[in-house]
Amino acid sequence: MSCGNPQSDVKDPGAETPERRTKPKNKICLKCKTEAPVIQVRHALYCRNCFIFTTSGKFLKWFLATFKTTDIYPAFYIGVSGGPSSRYLLHVLQTQLTPRKGKGNFIRPGAAEKLVVIYVNHANVVPGAQNLRKDIENMIKGYPNAEIIEVDVDSAWKDSQSSISAQLSGLPGQPPSGTTSSSTADLFDSTLATSSLESHLSLLTHHLILREARKHADGLVGKDKELPLFLATSATRVTIKLLSSMSRGRGWSLGSGEVQPESSQFGMRIYQPLLNTSSKEIAYFNKYVVPDDSKPVVNRTFSTFAPPKSSIDRLTEELVVSLERGFPSTVSTVAKTGNKISFAGEAKEGERLCTLCGWPARAKANDWKNGIAITKLDDKVESTESDQPSLADILCYGCYTNLTDSRARSEVNYALPGWTNEYAESQKLTEESMREEIKDCLLDDDE
Amino acid sequence: MIKRPKTGQQVCKDCFFFAFEEEIHKTITDAGTFKRGERVAIGASGGKDSTVLAHVMKTLNDRHDYGLNLFLLSIDEGITGYRDDSLETVKRNKEQYQLPLKILSYNELYGWTMDRIVEAVGKKNNCTFCGVFRRQALDRGASSLNISHIVTGHNADDVAETVLMNILRGDVSRLGRCVEITTRGEDTIKRSKPFKYTYEKEIVMYAYFKKLDYFSTECIYSPEAYRGFARTYIKDLEALRPSTIIDIIHSAENIRISDVVQDALPKQQKCKRCGYISSNELCKACVLLQGLEKGTAKMAIGNKAKHISQEVTGDIRTIPMFKMPEQQQKAEQRV
């Protein structure tokens, strides 16, 4: 039967990978030592029951080490795409909401009063993608106190006041033309490189989840208290993310929480508890445990059915899958490496945020790029001074590279998300507060 | 006209040569790489990178008056049909650039050639031996010439590949170091990479249009399969987005290893047997050589190496004591 993939006749590049996998000698389950194994995870064989116990046990162990048994939050937020990892996280997380028996007579209360699922709908921007709200509603129908917030990618352009079309040609920003939805379409339509498209979508999705979670949390606990937001990034996905983010020049944000199990961003405490669980384990867990009527749904992305060399993410995915086939510890090694990386900037510098992706941005990062290549032979320096900040000043290196790389047409009109001006204002405040801090050392020129 | 792989600009040959050389000059001056009057060895293999490096270093030294004393330093690994031919190229480069040349062989230093090592360990892990032995051999060669600074032809593609390899292997200690232009511990010879931001394709273009005399055959002992993945990945990334190579280097320059991990890394010390810098009591070269001498070479690779006895019996060859150039000079004066 055909899988429907037009590229299915393309030769599998991983097929020639030298086989380095160690074949276990004993053909019995590693844990119970009685049953016949059904799955091999790295070098260990498990029977069905022991596999389910071990996999869910990883999450439980992490959860109990991270949250005190007496902590009760008004809500747990979780970003759900409907795919296998988020389906798995939904399943294991909801088990922590209901009271359960602890040691002795101790009854452990539920860790949160409700579960808020945030779903970002890509259907308007990804060709062939569907709105999975109904599927996600179906997934959470049996869970106590679960609610769903749906947000369209288009909503990033709500209240948009800035565009970057003119800035790319060296002129200050101009207001966007057209309506909110046409601005979104313009960004994705004008971007011809699939690598840039998937990067825009991934960053916007992450940011929208954060903003929606924060907006909801403001109504529950006010602006000052952080609430937990769970993201279902698996070890396999974080490996791909780490390598592709490195390839996109996003080293600065990698240390700020992009690949770490815990971080704080935008007033939310972000947890990524699946960084030690591979996509294979998740897929098998879903197969064995999740009921048939609420199985995960895989939606189309920009690189679905595309050959490996069509985009950075797709190419990286191919590399990781090929390597994991021959060298089964690759994913766990890289996932752990991500946890050893920390933010390279100073605390104050870290407050400077990219207005597009919301991750910390290094000041004048693009000057570095210009500094390593000679593009003009004379010493003439074009005057670019203006009251408006230049594009490189408001974006991080990775977003700047993405946007300028996607400038495949002579005339483009990239509207910046609606939060751009809000962030620009907050950064001005940061500079003012820094000035306030050093005011004692500043002398008037007249003195 | 040429389309520059690094910038995508269309330029004439002369402008390309000028931009290529001046970018390297900028890399050197921005990092404060050299001191006036310094004795500098150019690691020369006869390949395109080191040949272009020798040409550009000579050109820039004259044009910008660096005031450097340049030398060519080659290592003869003892690979028949490969290194012997490439060393002929280096000998011609010596005449072309009028630079003194020193050749140090593995056989002279370790008593083993790569041909014999491959006979003993097979083709699978021989790159481990070659890499470890070459690093020490370069430092020892430089020290014998009273040189404390070596420049190598590692280009941006090599650096990006090394960054990825270190991530894939989880080698965080090297991840931070591999993007430095100049690396130096307290007791080691300085190493610099003036081509850190130079694309491999541009080096090939430069060598091709300048008609430089270089040796272009790959090593007959094929590279590791694992590194091959990283190399292919980088090439494919470059095809997708040419700036990726520079972007990877930028990323690596902007990450930091967390303090907890940094503190847990092994501290650098001197090898008890040969005096070379090491993170264990015995340096890797001594462990590998001991394995070769005792006929347990495969044991010397990977985690099993920790269990190798550090006792030295009288019948096995060891590496001579390493001395920094100043120590070497004093020792020679005493003799």
CSV table of N, CA, C and O in Angstrom, one decimal, chain A residues 13-14 195 247 307-320 322, chain B residues 157 160-161 164 200-201 227-245 248:
chain,number,residue,atom,x,y,z
A,13,PRO,N,18.8,7.7,2.6
A,13,PRO,CA,20.2,7.9,2.9
A,13,PRO,C,20.7,7.2,4.1
A,13,PRO,O,21.9,7.0,4.2
A,14,GLY,N,19.8,6.9,5.0
A,14,GLY,CA,20.2,6.2,6.2
A,14,GLY,C,20.5,4.7,6.0
A,14,GLY,O,21.0,4.0,6.9
A,195,SER,N,13.3,26.8,4.7
A,195,SER,CA,14.0,26.9,6.0
A,195,SER,C,13.5,28.1,6.7
A,195,SER,O,13.3,28.1,7.9
A,247,SER,N,22.7,25.9,13.3
A,247,SER,CA,22.9,26.2,11.9
A,247,SER,C,22.2,27.5,11.5
A,247,SER,O,22.5,28.1,10.5
A,307,PRO,N,11.7,16.3,0.1
A,307,PRO,CA,13.0,15.5,0.2
A,307,PRO,C,13.9,16.1,1.3
A,307,PRO,O,13.7,17.3,1.7
A,308,PRO,N,14.9,15.4,1.8
A,308,PRO,CA,15.7,15.8,2.9
A,308,PRO,C,16.4,17.2,2.7
A,308,PRO,O,16.6,18.0,3.6
A,309,LYS,N,16.8,17.4,1.4
A,309,LYS,CA,17.5,18.7,1.2
A,309,LYS,C,16.6,19.9,0.9
A,309,LYS,O,17.1,20.9,0.3
A,310,SER,N,15.4,19.8,1.4
A,310,SER,CA,14.5,20.9,1.1
A,310,SER,C,14.5,22.0,2.1
A,310,SER,O,14.2,23.2,1.9
A,311,SER,N,15.0,21.7,3.3
A,311,SER,CA,15.1,22.8,4.3
A,311,SER,C,16.0,22.4,5.5
A,311,SER,O,16.4,21.2,5.6
A,312,ILE,N,16.4,23.3,6.3
A,312,ILE,CA,17.4,23.0,7.4
A,312,ILE,C,16.8,22.0,8.4
A,312,ILE,O,17.5,21.1,8.7
A,313,ASP,N,15.5,22.2,8.8
A,313,ASP,CA,14.9,21.3,9.7
A,313,ASP,C,14.8,19.9,9.2
A,313,ASP,O,15.1,18.9,9.9
A,314,ARG,N,14.4,19.8,7.9
A,314,ARG,CA,14.2,18.5,7.3
A,314,ARG,C,15.5,17.8,7.2
A,314,ARG,O,15.6,16.6,7.4
A,315,LEU,N,16.5,18.5,6.8
A,315,LEU,CA,17.9,18.0,6.6
A,315,LEU,C,18.4,17.5,7.9
A,315,LEU,O,19.0,16.4,8.0
A,316,THR,N,18.2,18.3,9.0
A,316,THR,CA,18.7,17.9,10.3
A,316,THR,C,18.0,16.7,10.8
A,316,THR,O,18.6,15.8,11.4
A,317,GLU,N,16.6,16.7,10.6
A,317,GLU,CA,15.9,15.5,11.0
A,317,GLU,C,16.4,14.2,10.3
A,317,GLU,O,16.6,13.2,11.0
A,318,GLU,N,16.8,14.3,9.1
A,318,GLU,CA,17.3,13.2,8.3
A,318,GLU,C,18.6,12.7,8.9
A,318,GLU,O,18.9,11.6,9.1
A,319,LEU,N,19.5,13.8,9.3
A,319,LEU,CA,20.8,13.4,9.9
A,319,LEU,C,20.6,12.7,11.2
A,319,LEU,O,21.2,11.7,11.5
A,320,VAL,N,19.7,13.3,12.1
A,320,VAL,CA,19.5,12.7,13.4
A,320,VAL,C,18.9,11.3,13.3
A,320,VAL,O,19.4,10.4,14.0
A,322,SER,N,19.2,9.2,10.8
A,322,SER,CA,20.2,8.3,10.2
A,322,SER,C,21.2,7.9,11.3
A,322,SER,O,21.6,6.8,11.4
B,157,ASP,N,34.7,25.9,7.2
B,157,ASP,CA,34.0,24.6,7.1
B,157,ASP,C,34.4,23.6,8.1
B,157,ASP,O,33.7,22.9,8.7
B,160,ALA,N,33.1,24.7,11.6
B,160,ALA,CA,31.7,24.4,11.7
B,160,ALA,C,31.5,22.9,11.9
B,160,ALA,O,30.7,22.4,12.7
B,161,GLU,N,32.3,22.1,11.1
B,161,GLU,CA,32.2,20.6,11.3
B,161,GLU,C,32.6,20.2,12.7
B,161,GLU,O,32.0,19.3,13.3
B,164,LEU,N,29.9,20.9,15.2
B,164,LEU,CA,28.8,19.8,15.1
B,164,LEU,C,29.3,18.5,15.7
B,164,LEU,O,28.5,17.8,16.5
B,200,GLU,N,35.8,27.2,2.6
B,200,GLU,CA,36.7,26.2,1.9
B,200,GLU,C,36.6,26.5,0.3
B,200,GLU,O,37.6,26.4,-0.3
B,201,LYS,N,35.4,26.7,-0.1
B,201,LYS,CA,35.2,27.0,-1.6
B,201,LYS,C,36.1,28.2,-2.0
B,201,LYS,O,36.6,28.2,-3.2
B,227,ARG,N,32.3,11.2,11.2
B,227,ARG,CA,32.7,12.6,10.8
B,227,ARG,C,32.1,12.8,9.4
B,227,ARG,O,31.8,13.9,9.0
B,228,GLY,N,32.1,11.7,8.6
B,228,GLY,CA,31.5,11.8,7.2
B,228,GLY,C,30.1,12.4,7.2
B,228,GLY,O,29.7,13.2,6.4
B,229,PHE,N,29.3,12.0,8.2
B,229,PHE,CA,27.9,12.4,8.3
B,229,PHE,C,27.9,14.0,8.5
B,229,PHE,O,27.2,14.7,7.9
B,230,ALA,N,28.8,14.4,9.5
B,230,ALA,CA,28.8,15.9,9.8
B,230,ALA,C,29.3,16.6,8.5
B,230,ALA,O,28.7,17.7,8.2
B,231,ARG,N,30.2,16.1,7.8
B,231,ARG,CA,30.8,16.8,6.6
B,231,ARG,C,29.7,16.9,5.6
B,231,ARG,O,29.5,18.0,5.0
B,232,THR,N,29.0,15.8,5.3
B,232,THR,CA,27.9,15.9,4.3
B,232,THR,C,26.8,16.8,4.7
B,232,THR,O,26.3,17.6,3.9
B,233,TYR,N,26.5,16.8,6.0
B,233,TYR,CA,25.5,17.7,6.5
B,233,TYR,C,25.8,19.2,6.3
B,233,TYR,O,25.0,20.0,5.8
B,234,ILE,N,27.1,19.5,6.6
B,234,ILE,CA,27.5,20.9,6.4
B,234,ILE,C,27.5,21.3,4.9
B,234,ILE,O,27.0,22.4,4.6
B,235,LYS,N,27.9,20.4,4.0
B,235,LYS,CA,27.8,20.7,2.6
B,235,LYS,C,26.4,20.9,2.1
B,235,LYS,O,26.1,21.8,1.4
B,236,ASP,N,25.5,20.1,2.6
B,236,ASP,CA,24.1,20.2,2.3
B,236,ASP,C,23.5,21.5,2.8
B,236,ASP,O,22.7,22.1,2.2
B,237,LEU,N,23.9,21.8,4.1
B,237,LEU,CA,23.4,23.1,4.7
B,237,LEU,C,23.8,24.3,3.8
B,237,LEU,O,23.1,25.2,3.6
B,238,GLU,N,25.1,24.2,3.4
B,238,GLU,CA,25.7,25.3,2.7
B,238,GLU,C,24.9,25.5,1.3
B,238,GLU,O,24.7,26.6,0.9
B,239,ALA,N,24.5,24.4,0.8
B,239,ALA,CA,23.7,24.5,-0.5
B,239,ALA,C,22.3,25.1,-0.2
B,239,ALA,O,21.8,25.8,-1.1
B,240,LEU,N,21.8,24.8,1.0
B,240,LEU,CA,20.5,25.4,1.3
B,240,LEU,C,20.6,26.9,1.6
B,240,LEU,O,19.7,27.7,1.2
B,241,ARG,N,21.6,27.2,2.4
B,241,ARG,CA,21.7,28.6,2.8
B,241,ARG,C,23.2,28.9,3.0
B,241,ARG,O,23.8,28.4,4.0
B,242,PRO,N,23.9,29.6,2.1
B,242,PRO,CA,25.3,29.7,2.1
B,242,PRO,C,25.9,30.3,3.4
B,242,PRO,O,27.0,30.0,3.8
B,243,SER,N,25.1,31.1,4.1
B,243,SER,CA,25.6,31.7,5.3
B,243,SER,C,25.7,30.7,6.5
B,243,SER,O,26.2,31.1,7.6
B,244,THR,N,25.2,29.5,6.3
B,244,THR,CA,25.1,28.6,7.5
B,244,THR,C,26.4,28.3,8.1
B,244,THR,O,26.4,28.2,9.4
B,245,ILE,N,27.5,28.2,7.4
B,245,ILE,CA,28.8,27.9,7.9
B,245,ILE,C,29.2,29.0,9.0
B,245,ILE,O,29.6,28.7,10.1
B,248,ILE,N,26.9,28.9,12.1
B,248,ILE,CA,27.2,27.9,13.1
B,248,ILE,C,28.4,28.4,14.0
B,248,ILE,O,28.3,28.2,15.2
